[in-house]
Coordinates of C-alpha atoms in Angstrom, one line a residue:
M756 CA 97.4 100.4 72.4
I757 CA 97.8 98.5 75.6
P758 CA 96.6 95.0 75.2
D759 CA 93.4 93.8 76.7
P760 CA 94.1 93.1 80.5
L761 CA 93.2 89.3 80.1
V762 CA 95.5 89.1 77.1
A763 CA 98.2 90.8 79.0
R764 CA 97.8 88.3 81.8
A765 CA 97.7 85.4 79.7
V766 CA 100.9 86.4 78.0
L767 CA 102.7 86.7 81.4
H768 CA 101.4 83.5 82.6
D769 CA 102.6 81.7 79.4
L770 CA 106.1 83.2 79.9
A771 CA 106.3 82.1 83.4
S772 CA 104.9 78.7 82.8
A773 CA 107.6 78.1 80.0
V774 CA 110.3 79.1 82.4
L775 CA 109.0 76.7 85.1
E776 CA 108.8 74.0 82.6
R777 CA 112.6 74.6 81.8
L778 CA 113.6 74.8 85.2
E779 CA 111.8 71.4 86.0
R780 CA 113.8 69.9 83.3
R781 CA 116.9 71.5 84.9
E782 CA 117.6 73.6 81.7
S783 CA 118.8 77.1 81.7
G784 CA 116.9 80.0 83.6
P785 CA 115.1 82.9 81.9
S786 CA 116.8 84.6 79.0
T787 CA 117.8 88.2 79.1
V788 CA 114.8 89.2 77.0
E789 CA 112.5 87.2 79.3
R790 CA 113.9 89.0 82.4
E791 CA 112.5 92.3 81.1
H792 CA 109.0 91.0 82.4
L793 CA 110.1 88.3 84.6
D794 CA 112.0 88.0 87.8
V795 CA 112.7 85.3 90.4
K796 CA 113.1 85.9 94.1
E797 CA 114.1 84.1 97.0
E798 CA 111.9 84.8 100.0
A799 CA 113.4 87.6 102.4
G800 CA 114.1 86.6 105.8
R801 CA 114.5 82.9 105.3
R802 CA 118.4 82.8 105.9
S803 CA 120.0 82.4 109.3
R804 CA 123.5 84.3 109.9
D805 CA 125.4 81.2 108.7
G806 CA 123.3 81.3 105.4
S807 CA 121.2 78.2 106.1
L808 CA 117.6 78.1 105.0
L809 CA 115.1 78.7 107.9
P810 CA 111.5 77.2 108.0
G811 CA 109.1 79.0 106.2
T812 CA 105.9 80.7 107.6
S813 CA 102.6 81.6 106.4
N814 CA 102.9 85.3 107.2
N815 CA 106.4 87.0 106.6
P816 CA 106.5 90.9 106.9
A817 CA 110.0 91.0 105.4
A818 CA 108.9 89.1 102.3
A819 CA 105.9 91.5 101.8
E820 CA 108.2 94.6 102.1
Q821 CA 110.5 92.9 99.5
L822 CA 107.8 92.2 97.0
A823 CA 106.1 95.5 97.5
G824 CA 109.0 97.2 95.7
E825 CA 109.2 94.6 92.9
V826 CA 105.4 94.9 92.3
R827 CA 105.5 98.6 92.0
C828 CA 108.4 98.3 89.6
F829 CA 106.5 95.9 87.3
A830 CA 103.2 97.9 87.7
N831 CA 105.0 100.9 86.1
T832 CA 106.6 98.8 83.5
P833 CA 104.8 98.5 79.9
G834 CA 103.2 95.3 79.8
G835 CA 103.6 94.5 83.5
G836 CA 105.4 91.5 84.9
V837 CA 105.5 88.4 86.8
I838 CA 107.6 87.2 89.6
L839 CA 108.4 83.4 90.5
Y840 CA 108.8 83.5 94.2
G841 CA 110.7 80.9 96.1
I842 CA 113.6 80.5 93.6
E843 CA 117.3 81.6 94.3
D844 CA 118.1 84.3 91.8
R845 CA 121.7 83.1 90.9
T846 CA 121.4 79.4 90.6
W847 CA 117.7 79.1 89.8
S848 CA 117.3 76.5 92.7
P849 CA 113.8 76.0 94.0
L850 CA 113.9 76.9 97.7
G851 CA 110.1 77.1 98.1
T852 CA 107.9 79.4 100.2
E853 CA 105.1 78.7 102.6
L854 CA 103.6 82.2 102.3
D855 CA 99.7 82.3 102.4
P856 CA 98.6 83.8 98.9
E857 CA 95.7 85.6 100.4
W858 CA 97.8 87.2 103.3
L859 CA 100.4 88.2 100.8
R860 CA 97.9 89.7 98.4
Q861 CA 96.3 91.8 101.2
R862 CA 99.7 93.0 102.5
L863 CA 100.8 94.0 98.9
D864 CA 97.5 95.9 98.5
D865 CA 98.2 97.7 101.8
L866 CA 101.9 98.5 101.0
A867 CA 101.7 99.2 97.4
G868 CA 98.2 99.7 96.5
I869 CA 98.1 96.7 94.2
A870 CA 96.6 93.3 94.8
P871 CA 98.4 91.2 92.1
L872 CA 97.0 87.7 91.1
I873 CA 98.9 85.0 93.0
E874 CA 98.9 81.3 91.9
M875 CA 100.7 78.3 93.7
H876 CA 102.9 75.9 91.6
E877 CA 105.3 73.2 92.3
L878 CA 109.0 72.9 91.1
H879 CA 111.1 69.9 92.1
G880 CA 108.8 69.3 95.1
Q881 CA 108.9 72.9 96.3
R882 CA 105.9 75.3 96.6
I883 CA 106.4 78.2 94.3
L884 CA 104.2 81.4 94.0
M885 CA 103.6 82.8 90.6
I886 CA 102.8 86.7 91.2
L887 CA 101.3 88.3 88.1
V888 CA 101.5 92.2 88.1
A889 CA 99.2 94.0 85.7
E890 CA 100.5 97.4 84.1
S891 CA 99.1 100.2 86.0
A892 CA 96.9 103.0 84.5
D893 CA 98.9 105.5 86.5
P894 CA 102.3 105.9 88.0
V895 CA 103.0 103.8 91.3
E896 CA 105.4 105.7 93.5
D897 CA 107.9 104.2 95.9
P898 CA 107.8 105.4 99.5
D899 CA 110.3 108.1 98.5
H900 CA 107.8 109.4 95.9
R901 CA 110.1 108.2 93.0
L902 CA 109.1 105.9 90.1
R903 CA 110.9 102.8 88.9
W904 CA 110.3 100.6 86.0
R905 CA 112.1 97.6 84.4
V906 CA 115.0 98.0 82.2
G907 CA 116.5 94.7 81.3
D908 CA 116.6 92.6 84.5
Q909 CA 116.9 95.6 86.8
C910 CA 114.4 98.2 88.2
R911 CA 115.7 101.6 87.3
T912 CA 114.4 105.2 88.1
V913 CA 112.3 106.9 85.6
D914 CA 111.1 110.6 85.6
R915 CA 107.3 111.2 85.4
A916 CA 107.6 113.0 82.0
E917 CA 109.2 109.9 80.5
W918 CA 106.8 107.6 82.0
W919 CA 103.7 109.6 80.5
F920 CA 105.4 110.1 77.2
H921 CA 105.9 106.3 76.8
R922 CA 102.5 105.8 78.3
S923 CA 101.0 107.9 75.4
S924 CA 102.2 105.6 72.9
R925 CA 100.3 102.6 74.4
I926 CA 97.1 104.0 75.7
G927 CA 94.8 106.6 74.0
V928 CA 92.0 106.9 76.4
D929 CA 93.3 109.6 78.7
P930 CA 92.8 113.0 77.0
M931 CA 94.7 114.7 79.8
N932 CA 97.9 113.1 78.7
A933 CA 97.4 114.3 75.1
P934 CA 100.0 116.8 73.8
T935 CA 99.2 120.5 73.4
Q936 CA 100.9 123.4 71.7
R937 CA 101.7 125.1 75.1
R938 CA 105.3 125.3 76.4
V939 CA 106.6 126.4 79.9
I940 CA 106.8 129.9 78.4
D941 CA 103.0 130.0 78.3
V942 CA 102.6 129.2 82.0
S943 CA 101.8 132.2 84.1
D944 CA 104.2 133.6 86.8
G945 CA 101.4 133.3 89.2
A946 CA 101.1 129.6 88.6
I947 CA 104.8 129.0 88.9
D948 CA 104.9 130.8 92.4
T949 CA 101.7 128.8 93.4
V950 CA 103.5 125.5 92.5
R951 CA 106.6 126.5 94.4
T952 CA 104.4 127.3 97.5
Y953 CA 102.7 123.9 97.4
L954 CA 106.0 122.1 96.9
R955 CA 107.5 123.9 99.9
S956 CA 104.6 123.4 102.1
S957 CA 104.6 119.6 101.3
G958 CA 108.3 119.2 102.3
G959 CA 108.8 117.0 99.3
E960 CA 112.5 116.3 98.3
S961 CA 112.0 114.5 95.0
F962 CA 112.2 117.8 93.2
P963 CA 113.1 120.9 95.2
S964 CA 110.8 124.1 94.8
D965 CA 113.8 126.2 93.6
D966 CA 114.4 124.1 90.5
S967 CA 113.9 125.7 87.1
P968 CA 110.1 125.7 85.7
D969 CA 111.4 123.1 83.3
A970 CA 112.8 120.8 85.8
I971 CA 109.8 121.1 88.1
F972 CA 107.2 120.7 85.3
T973 CA 109.1 117.7 83.9
A974 CA 109.3 116.1 87.5
L975 CA 105.5 116.7 87.8
G976 CA 105.0 114.6 84.6
V977 CA 103.3 117.4 82.8
L978 CA 106.1 118.4 80.4
R979 CA 106.8 116.0 77.6
P980 CA 110.4 115.3 76.4
D981 CA 109.5 117.3 73.2
G982 CA 109.1 120.5 75.3
F983 CA 105.2 120.6 75.0
L984 CA 103.0 120.4 78.1
N985 CA 100.3 117.8 78.2
Q986 CA 96.7 118.6 78.5
A987 CA 96.8 118.2 82.3
G988 CA 99.6 120.6 82.5
A989 CA 98.0 123.2 80.3
L990 CA 94.7 122.8 82.3
L991 CA 96.6 123.3 85.7
F992 CA 99.1 126.0 84.9
C993 CA 98.3 128.0 81.9
P994 CA 96.0 131.2 81.9
A995 CA 92.3 130.1 81.5
A996 CA 89.7 131.7 79.3
T997 CA 86.9 131.0 81.5
T998 CA 86.2 130.5 85.1
Q999 CA 87.1 127.0 86.1
L1000 CA 86.6 127.2 89.9
S1001 CA 84.6 129.5 92.0
A1002 CA 83.6 129.9 95.7
S1003 CA 80.8 131.6 97.7
L1004 CA 79.9 132.3 101.2
L1005 CA 76.2 132.1 102.1
D1006 CA 74.6 133.0 105.4
V1007 CA 72.1 129.9 105.3
F1008 CA 71.1 127.3 102.8
G1009 CA 69.5 129.1 99.8
G1010 CA 70.1 132.5 101.6
D1011 CA 72.1 135.7 100.9
V1012 CA 75.5 135.6 99.4
I1013 CA 77.8 137.4 101.8
G1014 CA 81.3 136.5 100.2
T1015 CA 82.4 135.4 96.8
Y1016 CA 85.6 134.5 94.9
E1017 CA 85.5 134.7 91.0
P1018 CA 89.0 134.4 89.5
P1019 CA 89.9 137.1 87.0
A1020 CA 90.2 136.4 83.5
G1021 CA 93.4 134.5 82.7
T1022 CA 93.6 132.8 86.1
S1023 CA 95.2 129.4 86.0
L1024 CA 93.4 126.5 87.9
I1025 CA 96.3 126.0 90.3
E1026 CA 96.1 129.8 91.2
A1027 CA 92.3 129.6 91.5
L1028 CA 92.6 126.6 93.8
R1029 CA 95.1 128.4 96.1
H1030 CA 92.8 131.4 96.4
V1031 CA 89.8 129.2 97.2
E1032 CA 91.7 127.4 99.9
I1033 CA 92.7 130.7 101.4
R1034 CA 89.0 131.8 101.6
L1035 CA 87.9 128.5 102.9
D1036 CA 90.5 128.7 105.6
S1037 CA 88.9 132.0 106.8
W1038 CA 85.4 130.9 106.4
N1039 CA 86.1 127.5 108.2
R1040 CA 86.4 129.0 111.8
I1041 CA 88.0 127.8 114.8
R1042 CA 85.5 127.0 117.5
P1043 CA 86.0 129.6 120.4
E1044 CA 85.2 127.0 123.0
S1045 CA 84.6 123.3 123.4
Q1046 CA 81.2 122.0 122.7
G1047 CA 80.6 119.0 125.0
F1048 CA 83.5 116.8 124.6
V1049 CA 84.9 118.4 121.3
E1050 CA 88.4 119.8 121.8
V1051 CA 89.0 123.6 122.0
G1052 CA 90.5 125.0 118.9
Q1053 CA 88.8 122.6 116.4
R1054 CA 87.8 123.8 113.1
D1055 CA 84.2 123.9 111.9
L1056 CA 85.1 121.2 109.4
P1057 CA 88.3 119.2 109.3
V1058 CA 90.6 121.1 107.1
R1059 CA 91.9 117.9 105.4
A1060 CA 88.3 116.7 104.7
V1061 CA 87.6 120.1 103.2
R1062 CA 90.7 119.9 101.0
E1063 CA 89.9 116.4 99.8
A1064 CA 86.3 117.4 98.9
V1065 CA 87.5 120.2 96.5
L1066 CA 90.4 118.2 95.0
N1067 CA 88.3 115.1 94.5
H1068 CA 86.0 117.2 92.4
L1069 CA 88.8 118.9 90.2
T1070 CA 90.4 115.4 89.6
H1071 CA 87.4 113.5 88.4
R1072 CA 84.9 116.1 87.2
D1073 CA 84.1 116.1 83.4
W1074 CA 86.6 118.8 81.9
F1075 CA 85.1 118.7 78.5
Q1076 CA 82.1 120.7 80.0
G1077 CA 82.7 124.4 80.3
E1078 CA 80.9 125.1 83.7
P1079 CA 83.1 125.8 86.7
T1080 CA 83.4 123.6 89.8
T1081 CA 81.5 125.6 92.5
V1082 CA 82.2 125.5 96.2
R1083 CA 79.6 126.8 98.7
W1084 CA 80.1 127.5 102.4
I1085 CA 77.0 127.7 104.5
D1086 CA 77.9 130.0 107.6
A1087 CA 74.9 129.1 109.8
D1088 CA 75.4 125.2 109.4
A1089 CA 79.3 125.3 109.1
S1090 CA 78.8 123.2 106.0
L1091 CA 80.6 122.9 102.7
S1092 CA 79.0 121.9 99.3
V1093 CA 81.1 121.3 96.2
E1094 CA 79.5 120.5 92.9
S1095 CA 80.9 119.9 89.4
P1096 CA 79.7 118.9 85.9
G1097 CA 79.8 115.2 85.0
G1098 CA 78.2 112.2 86.6
F1099 CA 79.7 109.1 88.1
L1100 CA 81.7 106.7 85.9
G1101 CA 83.6 103.4 86.1
G1102 CA 80.9 101.7 88.3
V1103 CA 81.1 104.4 91.0
S1104 CA 77.8 105.5 92.5
S1105 CA 76.6 107.0 95.7
R1106 CA 76.1 103.6 97.3
N1107 CA 79.8 102.4 96.7
V1108 CA 81.8 105.6 96.4
L1109 CA 83.6 104.7 99.8
T1110 CA 85.2 101.6 98.3
T1111 CA 85.1 101.9 94.5
R1112 CA 87.9 103.3 92.7
Y1113 CA 87.9 104.9 89.2
S1114 CA 90.1 107.7 87.7
R1115 CA 88.6 109.5 84.8
Y1116 CA 91.8 111.4 84.1
P1117 CA 94.9 109.4 85.4
A1118 CA 97.3 112.0 84.2
L1119 CA 95.6 114.8 85.8
A1120 CA 95.2 112.8 89.1
D1121 CA 99.0 112.1 89.1
A1122 CA 99.9 115.7 88.5
F1123 CA 97.9 116.6 91.7
R1124 CA 99.6 113.4 93.5
A1125 CA 103.0 114.8 92.4
L1126 CA 102.3 118.1 93.8
R1127 CA 101.6 116.4 97.0
L1128 CA 98.0 117.7 97.1
V1129 CA 96.4 114.3 97.1
D1130 CA 97.7 110.7 98.0
R1131 CA 97.4 107.7 95.9
Q1132 CA 94.2 106.8 94.0
G1133 CA 91.2 105.9 96.2
V1134 CA 92.5 107.4 99.4
G1135 CA 90.6 110.8 99.3
V1136 CA 86.9 109.6 100.0
P1137 CA 87.9 107.2 102.9
R1138 CA 90.0 110.0 104.4
M1139 CA 87.0 112.4 104.2
Y1140 CA 84.9 109.8 106.1
Q1141 CA 87.4 109.0 108.7
Q1142 CA 88.2 112.7 109.4
M1143 CA 84.4 113.7 109.4
I1144 CA 83.4 110.9 111.8
A1145 CA 86.5 111.2 114.1
E1146 CA 85.7 115.0 114.8
G1147 CA 82.0 114.3 115.5
H1148 CA 80.4 115.0 112.3
R1149 CA 78.0 113.2 110.0
T1150 CA 79.4 111.2 107.1
P1151 CA 80.0 113.0 103.8
V1152 CA 77.1 112.8 101.2
I1153 CA 78.5 112.2 97.7
E1154 CA 75.6 112.0 95.2
Q1155 CA 74.8 112.5 91.5
V1156 CA 72.3 115.2 90.9
A1157 CA 70.5 116.5 87.7
G1158 CA 72.8 117.6 85.0
P1159 CA 74.5 115.2 85.5
R1160 CA 76.6 116.7 88.2
V1161 CA 78.3 115.2 91.4
R1162 CA 77.8 117.0 94.6
T1163 CA 79.7 116.6 97.9
T1164 CA 78.3 117.9 101.2
L1165 CA 80.2 118.1 104.4
T1166 CA 78.1 119.1 107.4
G1167 CA 79.7 120.6 110.6
E1168 CA 76.4 121.4 112.6
P1169 CA 75.2 120.1 115.0
L1170 CA 78.1 118.2 116.4
L1171 CA 78.0 114.6 117.6
A1172 CA 80.1 114.9 120.7
P1173 CA 79.9 111.4 121.8
L1174 CA 81.0 110.0 118.5
A1175 CA 84.2 112.0 118.5
A1176 CA 85.0 111.2 122.2
L1177 CA 84.4 107.6 121.8
L1178 CA 86.7 107.3 118.9
K1179 CA 89.3 109.0 120.6
D1180 CA 89.3 106.6 123.5
I1181 CA 89.7 103.5 121.2
E1182 CA 92.8 101.3 121.8
P1183 CA 94.9 100.5 119.9
S1184 CA 94.9 104.3 119.0
V1185 CA 96.0 103.6 115.5
R1186 CA 92.4 102.0 115.0
A1187 CA 90.8 105.5 115.5
R1188 CA 92.3 106.3 112.0
D1189 CA 90.9 103.2 110.6
V1190 CA 87.9 104.3 108.4
R1191 CA 86.3 101.0 108.8
V1192 CA 86.3 101.2 112.7
A1193 CA 84.9 104.9 112.3
V1194 CA 82.1 103.9 110.0
L1195 CA 81.1 100.8 112.2
V1196 CA 81.1 102.8 115.4
D1197 CA 78.9 105.5 113.8
A1198 CA 76.6 102.9 112.6
A1199 CA 76.6 101.0 116.0
L1200 CA 75.4 104.3 117.6
R1201 CA 72.6 104.7 115.1
L1202 CA 71.4 101.2 114.6
P1203 CA 70.0 98.9 117.3
Y1204 CA 72.2 96.1 116.1
L1205 CA 74.6 95.3 113.2
T1206 CA 74.5 92.2 111.0
V1207 CA 77.2 91.4 108.2
R1208 CA 74.5 92.7 105.8
R1209 CA 74.0 95.9 107.7
A1210 CA 77.7 96.5 108.1
A1211 CA 78.3 95.9 104.4
T1212 CA 75.8 98.4 103.5
S1213 CA 77.3 101.0 106.0
L1214 CA 80.8 100.3 104.7
Q1215 CA 79.7 100.1 100.9
S1216 CA 81.6 96.9 100.9
T1217 CA 81.2 93.1 100.2
E1218 CA 79.8 91.0 103.1
A1219 CA 83.2 89.2 103.4
A1220 CA 85.0 92.6 103.9
A1221 CA 82.3 93.6 106.3
E1222 CA 82.8 90.6 108.4
A1223 CA 86.5 91.1 108.5
A1224 CA 85.9 94.8 109.6
L1225 CA 83.5 93.7 112.4
A1226 CA 86.3 91.2 113.6
V1227 CA 88.7 94.3 114.0
T1228 CA 86.1 96.2 116.2
E1229 CA 86.0 93.1 118.5
I1230 CA 89.6 93.3 119.3
C1231 CA 89.5 97.0 119.9
T1232 CA 89.0 98.2 123.5
V1233 CA 87.8 101.4 125.1
S1234 CA 90.2 103.2 127.5
G1235 CA 90.1 106.8 128.7
K1236 CA 86.7 107.3 130.4
L1237 CA 86.4 103.4 130.9
A1238 CA 90.1 102.8 131.7
T1239 CA 89.3 101.0 135.0
T1240 CA 87.5 98.2 132.9
N1241 CA 88.8 98.6 129.3
P1242 CA 85.8 96.7 127.7
P1243 CA 85.9 95.5 124.1
L1244 CA 84.4 98.2 121.8
M1245 CA 81.9 95.8 120.2
I1246 CA 80.8 92.2 120.8
R1247 CA 79.2 89.5 119.0
D1248 CA 75.9 87.7 120.0
G1249 CA 75.0 85.2 117.4
D1250 CA 74.8 86.9 113.9
M1251 CA 74.4 90.3 115.8
W1252 CA 77.1 92.8 116.6
R1253 CA 76.6 95.7 119.1
L1254 CA 78.6 98.1 121.2
H1255 CA 79.7 96.3 124.5
P1256 CA 77.1 97.0 127.2
K1257 CA 79.4 99.0 129.3
V1258 CA 80.3 101.2 126.4
A1259 CA 76.7 101.6 125.4
S1260 CA 75.7 102.5 128.9
A1261 CA 78.4 105.1 129.4
V1262 CA 77.5 106.8 126.1
S1263 CA 73.8 106.7 127.2
Q1264 CA 74.7 108.3 130.5
G1265 CA 76.6 111.2 128.8
R1266 CA 80.1 110.1 129.9
F1267 CA 81.2 110.7 126.3
G1268 CA 79.3 114.0 125.9
P1269 CA 75.7 115.1 125.7
L1270 CA 73.5 113.0 123.3
P1271 CA 71.9 115.1 120.6
S1272 CA 68.3 116.1 121.4
N1273 CA 66.9 114.6 118.2
D1274 CA 67.5 111.1 119.3
E1275 CA 69.9 110.6 116.5
L1276 CA 72.3 108.4 118.4
L1277 CA 71.3 105.4 120.7
W1278 CA 67.6 106.1 120.2
F1279 CA 66.9 102.4 121.0
R1280 CA 68.6 102.5 124.5
G1281 CA 66.1 102.3 127.5
R1282 CA 63.2 104.2 126.0
G1283 CA 59.5 103.6 126.2
N1284 CA 57.2 101.1 124.4
A1285 CA 57.1 102.9 121.1
T1286 CA 60.9 102.4 120.8
L1287 CA 60.7 98.9 121.7
R1288 CA 58.2 98.3 119.1
R1289 CA 60.5 99.9 116.6
V1290 CA 63.3 97.8 117.6
V1291 CA 61.2 94.6 117.3
S1292 CA 60.0 95.6 113.9
E1293 CA 63.4 96.2 112.6
W1294 CA 64.7 92.8 114.2
F1295 CA 62.3 90.9 112.2
I1296 CA 63.6 92.2 109.0
D1297 CA 66.7 90.0 109.4
H1298 CA 65.5 87.3 111.7
D1299 CA 62.6 84.6 112.3
R1300 CA 62.5 84.8 116.1
M1301 CA 63.4 87.0 119.0
T1302 CA 63.9 86.3 122.7
S1303 CA 63.4 88.7 125.5
G1304 CA 67.1 88.6 126.2
Q1305 CA 67.9 89.6 122.8
L1306 CA 65.7 92.6 123.2
S1307 CA 67.1 93.3 126.7
A1308 CA 70.6 93.2 125.2
I1309 CA 69.8 95.7 122.5
T1310 CA 67.8 98.3 124.6
G1311 CA 69.2 97.9 128.0
V1312 CA 66.0 97.3 129.6
A1313 CA 65.4 94.5 132.2
V1314 CA 64.7 91.0 130.7
S1315 CA 61.5 90.8 132.6
N1316 CA 60.4 94.2 131.1
A1317 CA 61.5 93.1 127.6
S1318 CA 59.3 89.9 128.1
T1319 CA 56.4 91.9 129.2
A1320 CA 56.7 94.3 126.3
L1321 CA 56.9 91.5 123.7
S1322 CA 53.8 89.8 125.2
S1323 CA 52.0 93.0 124.8
M1324 CA 52.8 93.3 120.9
S1325 CA 50.3 90.9 119.8
D1326 CA 49.8 92.6 116.6
L1327 CA 53.5 92.2 115.9
V1328 CA 54.7 88.9 117.6
V1329 CA 53.1 85.9 119.2
R1330 CA 54.9 83.4 121.3
G1331 CA 56.7 80.7 119.4
S1332 CA 55.8 76.9 119.9
A1333 CA 58.9 75.4 118.6
P1334 CA 61.2 73.7 121.2
G1335 CA 64.1 75.5 122.8
R1336 CA 64.5 78.8 124.6
A1337 CA 61.2 80.8 124.9
H1338 CA 60.8 83.1 122.1
F1339 CA 58.6 85.2 119.9
I1340 CA 57.9 84.9 116.2
A1341 CA 56.3 87.7 113.8
T1342 CA 52.6 87.5 113.2
I1343 CA 53.4 88.6 109.6
K1344 CA 57.0 88.2 108.4
G1345 CA 58.5 91.4 106.9

């Protein structure tokens, strides 16, 4: 069994501390045995052409790139590993590093999907970073989709089958990695053809689609060295006795079924998935003409979001329950509903599903990842959110319902054209793919103002993460339809963030497409007294006082009109008597 994470971290910490103590006494460096779990590295990018050491900086992209590979390698290694950073490898001389640990930790998370524990130590007056890397629950790929782990003092390539075979002797909690009595001969011809189709379409070169079935399944990590498939392989590729995945087309919600897919007896899960994808592709129609500012040729729902929704359920559902995962397409609403048995696990809930990661079956998740059907753990749900918002749709609804079951709903109609058009005009353009920016723009169009607390709720994140995301929106600008002025996307006013006035005004005027008729977006801009009362009521949930200028900034009405409106709301607010700018306070707080 793999040791408790805290115990494993203590073992690595003791190992690194002992090496630092020996180096402090100018004794020999780490032994060969120790190097299995410990490495020392000089900071990349610190040498000039003549070999002299350059001054250090707090941010060094070359160092992060160098360490990302080492971190991946140790994460794949049984027991994990520790890196002493800022030490010359051959001589054990302490050269030091000025890298900011928090910056480095964030960059490693971005590059490798791993945020290791980083401690600062001193060796002969030089600052050294101790980087502790825990053993990963599932394989961590290099950018070329290969796996490496530590052999002696080097990182060596390892195939998935060997990784999972070794893993099975250390961790017994993933039933999908358990051995079965099934062999490759038990895999259906249709499943092998489907696997080849997926591999060809992905363009992956780690294992060609024309390899032998044994080679392909070994590379996918589902064929053990003893010749037997693990449970994930048997589930995906062997004929199934019962229906595992079905799809239906309804005219309206709760209406008539006008199309179905029920796999024939003996259909493998991978074949059923392929058939469901083909049907969804035909049901998910291409819009014949633009709607508002939505591009011609756009699908009713983003294809990638549809695929992620289905695969997320197949990866994380409870496979010990025999009911199938059901996929329903509602034609009138252009919406998708995917439902599967088993509730949320691992601390995941409908309130944090965007930011909380948990894999019920790491071996199954990795098989889907090796097939290039999904990316690394934790990316699928954020991608669904970003794709839906960017194309003018409402955010996905992922909830636990009676059963327990988990249901994901993607709604295509009606479109929110201004949302899609505004995101398209954001600069730098890469930020249009940032799920945080997409979620905050969506929130800013729906809420009269954002605070850190409100942003954290929308992002399903901590307040610290929300504040960082809000800062990103402040450095984004809006070009395209506002190219003559290029205003910031959002501005901060005290503890409040909101769309820049020029951006809000342009959206209100329909320059980014028609606003929905149900006042779903920017309902708080330039409306009557009832709207102003609603804004004031919301404001006092978060604040103790309000000025006419603040009400004017939120709603776009003139300051004088805002002052008159506040004065008329005697049942809600009264003029404050405290010194300073004229303001109003709530008659009854909350």
